[in-house]
Short mmCIF file of C-alpha atoms in Angstrom, two decimals:
data_model
loop_
_atom_site.label_atom_id
_atom_site.label_comp_id
_atom_site.label_asym_id
_atom_site.label_seq_id
_atom_site.Cartn_x
_atom_site.Cartn_y
_atom_site.Cartn_z
CA ARG A 29 13.65 18.90 -25.46
CA ALA A 30 11.18 16.49 -28.38
CA LEU A 31 11.39 13.06 -26.05
CA SER A 32 10.62 14.92 -22.63
CA ALA A 33 7.66 16.31 -25.10
CA ILE A 34 6.24 12.60 -25.57
CA ASP A 35 3.58 11.69 -22.99
CA PRO A 36 2.43 8.23 -23.84
CA ARG A 37 -1.07 8.33 -21.66
CA ARG A 38 -1.40 11.16 -23.85
CA PHE A 39 -0.72 8.82 -26.62
CA GLY A 40 -2.67 6.43 -25.33
CA ARG A 41 -6.26 8.67 -25.05
CA ARG A 42 -6.00 10.11 -28.64
CA ALA A 43 -5.58 6.91 -30.15
CA ALA A 44 -8.91 5.63 -28.27
CA ALA A 45 -10.39 9.23 -29.20
CA ARG A 46 -9.84 8.70 -32.86
CA LEU A 47 -10.55 4.79 -32.39
CA GLU A 48 -13.88 6.51 -31.10
CA ALA A 49 -14.81 9.16 -33.81
CA SER A 50 -15.17 6.61 -36.64
CA ALA A 51 -17.93 4.58 -36.84
CA GLY A 52 -16.97 1.50 -37.76
CA GLY A 53 -13.88 1.86 -34.37
CA ARG A 54 -17.68 2.49 -32.55
CA ALA A 55 -19.11 -0.76 -33.79
CA ALA A 56 -16.15 -3.05 -32.99
CA LEU A 57 -15.66 -1.27 -29.45
CA ARG A 58 -19.36 -2.27 -28.88
CA TRP A 59 -19.62 -5.95 -30.35
CA TRP A 60 -15.89 -6.85 -30.81
CA PRO A 61 -16.35 -8.53 -26.94
CA TYR A 62 -18.87 -10.46 -27.94
CA ALA A 63 -17.61 -11.67 -30.95
CA VAL A 64 -14.93 -12.84 -29.04
CA LEU A 65 -16.76 -15.60 -26.97
CA PRO A 66 -17.59 -17.31 -30.00
CA ALA A 67 -14.47 -17.32 -31.04
CA LEU A 68 -12.79 -18.44 -28.54
CA ALA A 69 -15.16 -21.72 -28.08
CA LEU A 70 -13.97 -22.42 -32.16
CA PHE A 71 -10.54 -22.13 -31.15
CA ALA A 72 -10.69 -24.66 -27.88
CA GLY A 73 -12.70 -27.08 -30.04
CA LEU A 74 -9.99 -27.26 -33.43
CA THR A 75 -7.24 -27.28 -31.47
CA PRO A 76 -7.97 -28.23 -27.94
CA GLN A 77 -4.48 -29.33 -27.63
CA LEU A 78 -3.10 -26.00 -27.38
CA LEU A 79 -5.73 -24.13 -25.04
CA SER A 80 -4.99 -24.90 -21.35
CA THR A 81 -6.96 -23.37 -18.61
CA ARG A 82 -4.08 -20.57 -18.45
CA TRP A 83 -5.05 -19.53 -22.68
CA MET A 84 -8.47 -19.63 -21.00
CA PHE A 85 -7.28 -17.39 -18.16
CA ILE A 86 -5.47 -14.46 -20.24
CA SER A 87 -8.80 -14.85 -22.87
CA VAL A 88 -11.35 -14.56 -20.21
CA LEU A 89 -9.36 -11.54 -18.64
CA GLY A 90 -9.35 -9.88 -21.63
CA VAL A 91 -12.96 -10.42 -22.70
CA THR A 92 -13.62 -9.78 -19.60
CA TYR A 93 -12.02 -6.09 -19.18
CA LEU A 94 -13.60 -5.30 -22.34
CA LEU A 95 -16.66 -5.99 -21.52
CA MET A 96 -16.65 -3.78 -17.83
CA SER A 97 -14.83 -0.83 -19.14
CA ALA A 98 -17.07 -0.28 -21.84
CA ARG A 99 -20.79 0.96 -20.54
CA THR A 100 -22.59 -0.83 -17.93
CA ASN A 101 -25.40 -2.73 -19.14
CA LEU A 102 -27.40 -5.79 -17.74
CA PHE A 103 -25.78 -8.26 -20.52
CA SER A 104 -22.43 -7.26 -19.73
CA ILE A 105 -22.59 -8.24 -16.09
CA ALA A 106 -24.37 -11.28 -17.10
CA VAL A 107 -21.93 -12.61 -19.71
CA ALA A 108 -19.53 -11.37 -17.14
CA ALA A 109 -20.87 -13.38 -14.69
CA VAL A 110 -21.70 -16.60 -16.32
CA MET A 111 -17.01 -16.70 -17.02
CA LEU A 112 -16.00 -16.15 -13.94
CA ALA A 113 -19.30 -18.76 -12.20
CA TYR A 114 -18.01 -21.21 -15.36
CA LEU A 115 -14.29 -20.90 -15.23
CA PRO A 116 -13.47 -23.11 -12.47
CA VAL A 117 -15.53 -25.94 -13.74
CA GLU A 118 -12.42 -26.80 -16.25
CA MET A 119 -9.81 -26.18 -13.80
CA ASP A 120 -7.57 -28.69 -11.64
CA THR A 121 -7.84 -27.95 -7.43
CA PHE A 122 -4.70 -26.23 -7.90
CA GLU A 123 -6.13 -23.65 -10.40
CA ARG A 124 -9.95 -23.43 -8.63
CA GLY A 125 -6.91 -22.35 -6.25
CA ILE A 126 -5.67 -19.96 -7.41
CA MET A 127 -9.56 -19.02 -8.58
CA PHE A 128 -10.18 -18.59 -4.67
CA ASN A 129 -7.95 -16.52 -4.33
CA ILE A 130 -8.42 -13.84 -6.74
CA ALA A 131 -12.28 -14.14 -5.57
CA LEU A 132 -10.85 -13.36 -1.46
CA TYR A 133 -8.70 -10.77 -2.64
CA THR A 134 -11.90 -9.40 -5.58
CA LEU A 135 -14.02 -9.07 -1.37
CA LEU A 136 -10.64 -7.54 0.49
CA GLY A 137 -10.55 -4.95 -2.09
CA ILE A 138 -14.20 -4.18 -2.10
CA GLY A 139 -13.75 -3.28 1.21
CA LEU A 140 -10.44 -1.45 1.10
CA ASN A 141 -12.28 0.82 -1.79
CA VAL A 142 -15.16 1.80 0.32
CA VAL A 143 -11.81 3.26 3.20
CA VAL A 144 -9.44 4.36 0.01
CA GLY A 145 -11.65 5.00 -2.84
CA TYR A 146 -14.77 6.55 -1.75
CA ALA A 147 -13.97 8.47 1.46
CA GLY A 148 -10.30 9.09 0.26
CA LEU A 149 -8.30 7.71 3.16
CA LEU A 150 -4.76 5.57 3.10
CA ASP A 151 -5.39 2.24 4.77
CA LEU A 152 -2.12 0.64 5.35
CA GLY A 153 -3.07 -1.67 7.82
CA TYR A 154 -6.43 -3.36 6.72
CA VAL A 155 -4.67 -6.79 7.13
CA ALA A 156 -5.89 -6.47 10.78
CA PHE A 157 -9.96 -6.57 9.49
CA PHE A 158 -9.21 -9.21 7.92
CA ALA A 159 -7.10 -11.43 10.83
CA THR A 160 -10.18 -10.54 13.75
CA GLY A 161 -12.25 -12.29 10.76
CA ALA A 162 -10.30 -15.30 11.08
CA TYR A 163 -9.07 -15.73 14.39
CA LEU A 164 -12.70 -15.28 15.67
CA TYR A 165 -13.78 -18.12 13.65
CA ALA A 166 -10.48 -20.19 14.48
CA LEU A 167 -11.04 -19.75 17.79
CA LEU A 168 -14.76 -20.55 18.34
CA THR A 169 -15.12 -23.78 16.07
CA GLY A 170 -11.65 -24.78 15.98
CA PRO A 171 -10.91 -28.42 18.48
CA GLU A 172 -9.49 -27.97 22.24
CA ARG A 173 -6.26 -29.92 20.57
CA GLY A 174 -6.03 -27.08 17.92
CA GLY A 175 -6.30 -24.15 20.07
CA GLY A 176 -9.98 -23.50 19.73
CA PHE A 177 -12.76 -23.41 22.01
CA ASP A 178 -15.22 -25.76 20.32
CA THR A 179 -18.35 -23.62 21.27
CA GLY A 180 -20.20 -25.61 17.86
CA ILE A 181 -21.41 -22.23 16.49
CA PRO A 182 -22.01 -22.93 13.17
CA PHE A 183 -20.56 -20.72 10.17
CA TRP A 184 -23.42 -18.95 9.04
CA VAL A 185 -23.74 -17.65 13.07
CA VAL A 186 -20.02 -16.60 12.88
CA LEU A 187 -20.01 -14.78 10.00
CA PRO A 188 -22.47 -11.73 11.81
CA MET A 189 -20.52 -11.71 14.71
CA ALA A 190 -17.66 -10.95 12.73
CA LEU A 191 -18.53 -8.48 10.48
CA LEU A 192 -19.69 -7.05 13.81
CA LEU A 193 -16.81 -7.13 14.98
CA ALA A 194 -15.05 -5.78 13.11
CA ALA A 195 -16.84 -3.34 12.18
CA LEU A 196 -16.06 -2.59 15.71
CA VAL A 197 -12.30 -2.51 15.66
CA GLY A 198 -12.29 -0.36 12.59
CA VAL A 199 -14.36 2.10 14.67
CA ALA A 200 -12.08 1.36 16.82
CA LEU A 201 -8.54 2.02 14.19
CA GLY A 202 -10.40 5.45 13.21
CA ILE A 203 -11.10 6.92 16.62
CA PRO A 204 -7.60 7.91 16.75
CA VAL A 205 -6.40 8.88 13.28
CA LEU A 206 -9.21 11.53 12.98
CA ARG A 207 -7.20 14.46 12.55
CA LEU A 208 -4.41 12.41 10.03
CA ARG A 209 -4.65 12.90 6.19
CA GLY A 210 -2.38 11.41 3.77
CA ASP A 211 1.03 10.01 4.06
CA TYR A 212 0.49 10.39 8.79
CA LEU A 213 -2.73 8.43 7.93
CA ALA A 214 -1.03 5.56 6.25
CA ILE A 215 2.39 5.41 8.46
CA VAL A 216 -0.39 5.11 11.62
CA THR A 217 -2.62 2.24 9.93
CA LEU A 218 0.87 0.61 9.22
CA GLY A 219 1.21 0.53 12.57
CA PHE A 220 -1.66 -1.09 13.28
CA GLY A 221 -1.66 -3.23 11.04
CA GLU A 222 1.57 -4.48 12.21
CA ILE A 223 0.78 -4.25 15.84
CA ILE A 224 -2.06 -6.93 14.82
CA ARG A 225 -0.09 -9.34 13.85
CA ILE A 226 2.71 -9.15 16.51
CA MET A 227 0.00 -10.05 19.08
CA LEU A 228 -1.74 -12.83 17.87
CA ASN A 229 2.55 -13.71 17.62
CA ASN A 230 3.06 -13.16 21.24
CA ASN A 231 -0.46 -15.36 22.26
CA PRO A 232 -1.80 -13.00 24.81
CA ASN A 233 -3.02 -14.91 27.90
CA GLY A 234 -2.81 -18.18 26.35
CA LEU A 235 -5.67 -17.01 23.49
CA THR A 236 -3.73 -17.42 20.12
CA GLN A 237 -1.55 -19.76 20.32
CA GLY A 238 1.45 -17.70 18.85
CA PRO A 239 3.35 -18.83 15.84
CA GLN A 240 1.29 -22.60 16.25
CA GLY A 241 -1.57 -20.82 15.20
CA VAL A 242 -5.18 -22.52 15.44
CA PHE A 243 -5.28 -25.68 13.19
CA GLY A 244 -8.33 -28.36 12.93
CA LEU A 245 -11.44 -26.00 12.01
CA PRO A 246 -14.49 -28.26 11.35
CA ASP A 247 -15.83 -28.11 7.67
CA THR A 248 -18.26 -25.19 6.50
CA SER A 249 -21.70 -26.37 6.26
CA ILE A 250 -24.83 -24.85 4.38
CA LEU A 251 -28.48 -26.25 4.45
CA ASN A 252 -26.81 -29.75 5.59
CA THR A 253 -24.37 -29.84 2.61
CA SER A 254 -20.76 -29.64 3.58
CA ILE A 255 -18.46 -27.54 1.92
CA THR A 256 -14.48 -29.04 1.74
CA THR A 257 -12.98 -28.24 -1.32
CA PRO A 258 -11.62 -25.06 -2.91
CA PHE A 259 -14.28 -25.06 -6.15
CA GLU A 260 -17.01 -25.25 -4.00
CA TYR A 261 -15.16 -22.74 -1.19
CA TYR A 262 -14.82 -20.07 -4.67
CA TYR A 263 -18.66 -20.02 -5.28
CA LEU A 264 -19.07 -19.07 -1.34
CA ILE A 265 -16.66 -16.05 -1.60
CA LEU A 266 -18.10 -15.20 -5.09
CA ALA A 267 -21.55 -14.38 -3.61
CA GLY A 268 -19.43 -12.54 -0.78
CA CYS A 269 -18.40 -10.30 -3.58
CA LEU A 270 -21.90 -10.18 -5.43
CA ILE A 271 -23.30 -9.22 -2.20
CA ALA A 272 -20.50 -6.81 -1.15
CA ALA A 273 -19.97 -5.43 -4.62
CA PHE A 274 -23.96 -3.89 -4.63
CA ALA A 275 -23.98 -2.79 -1.09
CA THR A 276 -21.04 -0.79 -1.75
CA GLU A 277 -23.04 1.03 -5.15
CA ARG A 278 -25.73 1.18 -3.55
CA ILE A 279 -24.39 3.27 -0.23
CA LEU A 280 -22.79 4.90 -3.30
CA GLY A 281 -25.17 6.46 -4.86
CA SER A 282 -27.16 7.15 -1.63
CA ARG A 283 -26.19 10.38 0.34
CA VAL A 284 -23.40 8.68 2.16
CA GLY A 285 -21.54 7.96 -0.53
CA ARG A 286 -22.05 11.74 -1.70
CA ALA A 287 -20.47 12.21 1.61
CA TRP A 288 -17.70 10.33 1.23
CA GLU A 289 -17.09 11.53 -1.97
CA ALA A 290 -16.97 15.17 -0.69
CA ILE A 291 -14.22 14.53 2.28
CA ARG A 292 -12.31 12.70 -0.71
CA GLU A 293 -12.29 15.34 -2.32
CA ASP A 294 -11.90 18.22 0.24
CA GLU A 295 -12.90 17.66 4.05
CA ASP A 296 -12.46 21.17 5.10
CA VAL A 297 -15.01 22.50 2.36
CA ALA A 298 -16.96 19.27 3.24
CA ALA A 299 -17.61 20.46 6.77
CA SER A 300 -17.94 24.11 6.28
CA MET A 301 -20.91 22.78 4.40
CA GLY A 302 -22.72 20.86 6.78
CA ILE A 303 -21.17 17.39 6.35
CA ASP A 304 -20.09 15.55 10.11
CA THR A 305 -16.90 14.27 8.62
CA THR A 306 -16.08 12.57 11.91
CA LEU A 307 -19.47 10.13 11.35
CA TYR A 308 -18.73 9.55 7.74
CA LYS A 309 -15.19 8.94 8.15
CA LEU A 310 -15.94 6.44 11.34
CA LEU A 311 -18.25 5.10 9.30
CA ALA A 312 -16.07 4.27 5.84
CA PHE A 313 -13.29 2.31 8.14
CA ALA A 314 -16.30 0.24 10.02
CA ILE A 315 -18.11 -1.09 7.10
CA GLY A 316 -14.65 -1.93 4.85
CA ALA A 317 -13.47 -3.45 8.12
CA ALA A 318 -16.37 -5.52 7.99
CA ILE A 319 -15.93 -6.59 5.11
CA GLY A 320 -12.66 -7.17 5.44
CA GLY A 321 -13.63 -9.68 8.62
CA ALA A 322 -16.75 -11.26 6.10
CA GLY A 323 -13.06 -12.14 4.14
CA GLY A 324 -11.35 -13.29 7.24
CA VAL A 325 -13.44 -15.87 7.98
CA ILE A 326 -14.17 -17.38 4.67
CA PHE A 327 -10.48 -17.18 4.73
CA ALA A 328 -9.82 -19.28 7.48
CA ALA A 329 -13.01 -22.15 7.04
CA LYS A 330 -11.20 -23.06 3.78
CA GLN A 331 -8.01 -22.49 5.24
CA GLY A 332 -8.71 -25.14 7.69
CA SER A 333 -6.57 -23.30 9.76
CA VAL A 334 -4.58 -19.72 10.90
CA PHE A 335 -1.49 -18.52 11.52
CA PRO A 336 -0.21 -15.14 12.48
CA SER A 337 1.79 -15.45 9.01
CA ASP A 338 -0.62 -15.58 7.61
CA PHE A 339 -1.38 -11.80 7.88
CA ASP A 340 1.66 -10.01 7.59
CA LEU A 341 1.95 -6.19 5.21
CA ASN A 342 1.85 -8.64 1.87
CA VAL A 343 -1.90 -8.47 3.13
CA SER A 344 -2.17 -4.63 2.72
CA ILE A 345 0.17 -4.09 -0.18
CA ASN A 346 -1.41 -6.29 -2.53
CA VAL A 347 -5.00 -5.00 -1.40
CA LEU A 348 -4.02 -1.62 -2.31
CA ALA A 349 -2.25 -2.04 -5.01
CA LEU A 350 -4.91 -4.49 -6.83
CA VAL A 351 -7.37 -1.02 -5.98
CA ILE A 352 -4.97 1.54 -6.79
CA ILE A 353 -4.31 -0.54 -10.54
CA GLY A 354 -7.87 -1.43 -10.97
CA GLY A 355 -9.22 1.97 -11.20
CA MET A 356 -10.65 3.34 -7.62
CA GLY A 357 -14.23 3.89 -6.18
CA ASN A 358 -14.79 0.96 -9.17
CA VAL A 359 -16.17 -2.00 -8.07
CA ARG A 360 -15.20 -3.37 -11.89
CA GLY A 361 -11.91 -2.26 -11.61
CA VAL A 362 -11.88 -4.07 -8.29
CA LEU A 363 -12.38 -6.98 -9.79
CA LEU A 364 -9.69 -6.59 -12.67
CA GLY A 365 -6.95 -5.47 -10.33
CA ALA A 366 -7.45 -8.73 -8.90
CA PHE A 367 -6.99 -10.52 -11.98
CA LEU A 368 -4.06 -9.34 -12.80
CA LEU A 369 -2.43 -8.95 -9.44
CA ILE A 370 -3.32 -11.90 -7.53
CA GLY A 371 -3.85 -14.42 -10.43
CA LEU A 372 -1.63 -13.79 -13.22
CA PRO A 373 2.19 -13.93 -11.89
CA ASP A 374 0.62 -17.63 -11.23
CA VAL A 375 -0.81 -17.79 -14.99
CA LEU A 376 2.61 -17.17 -16.01
CA ARG A 377 4.77 -19.21 -13.69
CA ASP A 378 4.90 -22.43 -16.66
CA PHE A 379 3.54 -19.81 -19.17
CA SER A 380 7.04 -21.29 -21.57
CA VAL A 381 5.99 -24.65 -20.84
CA ASN A 382 2.72 -24.39 -22.86
CA LEU A 383 3.91 -22.08 -25.38
CA GLY A 384 6.36 -25.44 -26.18
CA PHE A 385 9.65 -23.25 -26.41
CA ALA A 386 11.43 -25.13 -24.03
CA ARG A 387 14.55 -23.10 -24.68
CA PHE A 388 12.68 -19.99 -22.94
CA ASN A 389 11.61 -21.68 -19.99
CA ASN A 390 13.86 -20.51 -17.69
CA ILE A 391 13.58 -17.35 -18.82
CA GLY A 392 9.79 -18.14 -17.82
CA GLN A 393 10.65 -19.13 -14.60
CA ASP A 394 13.65 -16.95 -13.47
CA TYR A 395 12.15 -13.70 -14.99
CA ARG A 396 8.39 -14.24 -14.36
CA LEU A 397 8.03 -11.36 -11.96
CA VAL A 398 10.49 -9.21 -13.23
CA ILE A 399 8.15 -9.22 -16.69
CA PHE A 400 5.16 -8.81 -14.43
CA GLY A 401 6.55 -6.04 -12.88
CA ALA A 402 7.46 -4.47 -15.76
CA ALA A 403 4.53 -4.76 -16.55
CA LEU A 404 2.89 -3.34 -13.53
CA VAL A 405 5.15 -0.07 -14.39
CA THR A 406 3.64 0.29 -17.86
CA VAL A 407 0.24 0.31 -17.15
CA MET A 408 0.68 3.17 -14.34
CA VAL A 409 2.56 4.90 -16.26
CA LEU A 410 0.05 4.87 -19.40
CA ARG A 411 -2.85 4.85 -16.82
CA PRO A 412 -2.13 6.19 -13.76
CA GLU A 413 -5.91 6.83 -12.71
CA GLY A 414 -6.37 2.90 -12.66
CA LEU A 415 -7.44 0.99 -15.69
CA ILE A 416 -11.10 1.02 -15.14
CA PRO A 417 -11.27 4.34 -12.86
CA SER A 418 -14.40 6.06 -11.39
CA ARG A 419 -15.87 8.62 -13.69
CA ARG A 420 -14.82 11.45 -11.07
CA ARG A 421 -11.94 9.48 -11.06
CA ALA A 422 -11.04 9.64 -14.89
CA ALA A 423 -12.21 13.59 -14.84
CA GLU A 424 -9.95 13.92 -12.00
CA PHE A 425 -6.98 12.88 -14.01
CA GLU A 426 -7.83 14.36 -17.34
CA GLN A 427 -8.49 18.16 -15.21
CA ALA A 428 -4.78 17.68 -14.46
CA GLU A 429 -3.50 16.81 -17.17
CA GLN A 430 -5.20 19.90 -18.65
CA LEU A 431 -4.03 22.71 -15.95
CA GLU A 432 -0.46 21.08 -16.79
CA ALA A 433 -0.75 20.97 -19.98
CA GLU A 434 -1.87 24.74 -19.67
CA MET A 435 1.26 26.19 -17.66
CA ALA A 436 3.67 24.36 -19.45
CA THR A 437 2.15 27.02 -22.41
#
């Protein structure tokens, strides 16, 4: 009975409340993140042989979390943006590829956050919109010998075309599932994503080239400047993340965002209050799908080829997981979730080697994903609402816990 009364979530919140209650604790929470930055620079200068890019990654991850979980201000956003922009400069090609994947999944997470976090529609087929944008770019720009049509259309013309086509695909998915909710909606959207993947693999009318995919895509150019390396593509997709984050945050504060929140809370009550739930649900599907299509275009341009195996169910699961763990309804939580789920497993790959403990090398290699999975379980137990949830989402979980406590007593 004593063990069952222990709730780790309440314990963590009580500790945080006590820290915030004291004047010293409030000052530490406010200024400690900014003091860490010069400390890291000093540590890098004194012990350069101990500071690998993986240590830098973990340090930046921690500072970014502290900055973004606190009250948002322009200084915090500027510091986080500078860190994200400067981090790839000190990395090699492989690690820059990891940063590109983090930024790519951040963009996809922002799109899925519109559907799941804002409107409350559980979508497990989000990879279909990602594949739509990627294959549209590959077919329009790829050479004929590689399976494309070699139309010569530039990147910046294909990008809005992919946004429009992915939005139309999102509406086409949303119309048949308007009456579905919860688990039933998740199952139908999962099936839709698998249908798209199987269709790409079956090569309908010789269009998608089947398992061979479309390859030999040309390099992207901006203002007559060619983009060829992961380092350059990272900044391209980082710009896309900033634009998508700004747009979705502005929409959330508008009438459309308030309608999405009402639908997420209770669709029947929202409809009774005069909200056109059909229109706003289709709008959520369209906007989320358009952002996913933009991510597909940048992915195809950077990859230089696309294959049906690139768009399996794991993509949808990873994007949904980072949205939930980071905190639904919050763009900052999406960024943190992408760091944790996409970047951290690769960072831990050779972590034991960087520590200098050769005898733990096999442990680090063999049980890397086991340790990572245990860490995710711990996060979800201690923070079921996500690491950085929106204020409304955090209030919902707090009210639910209070209700459970009152019913228990």
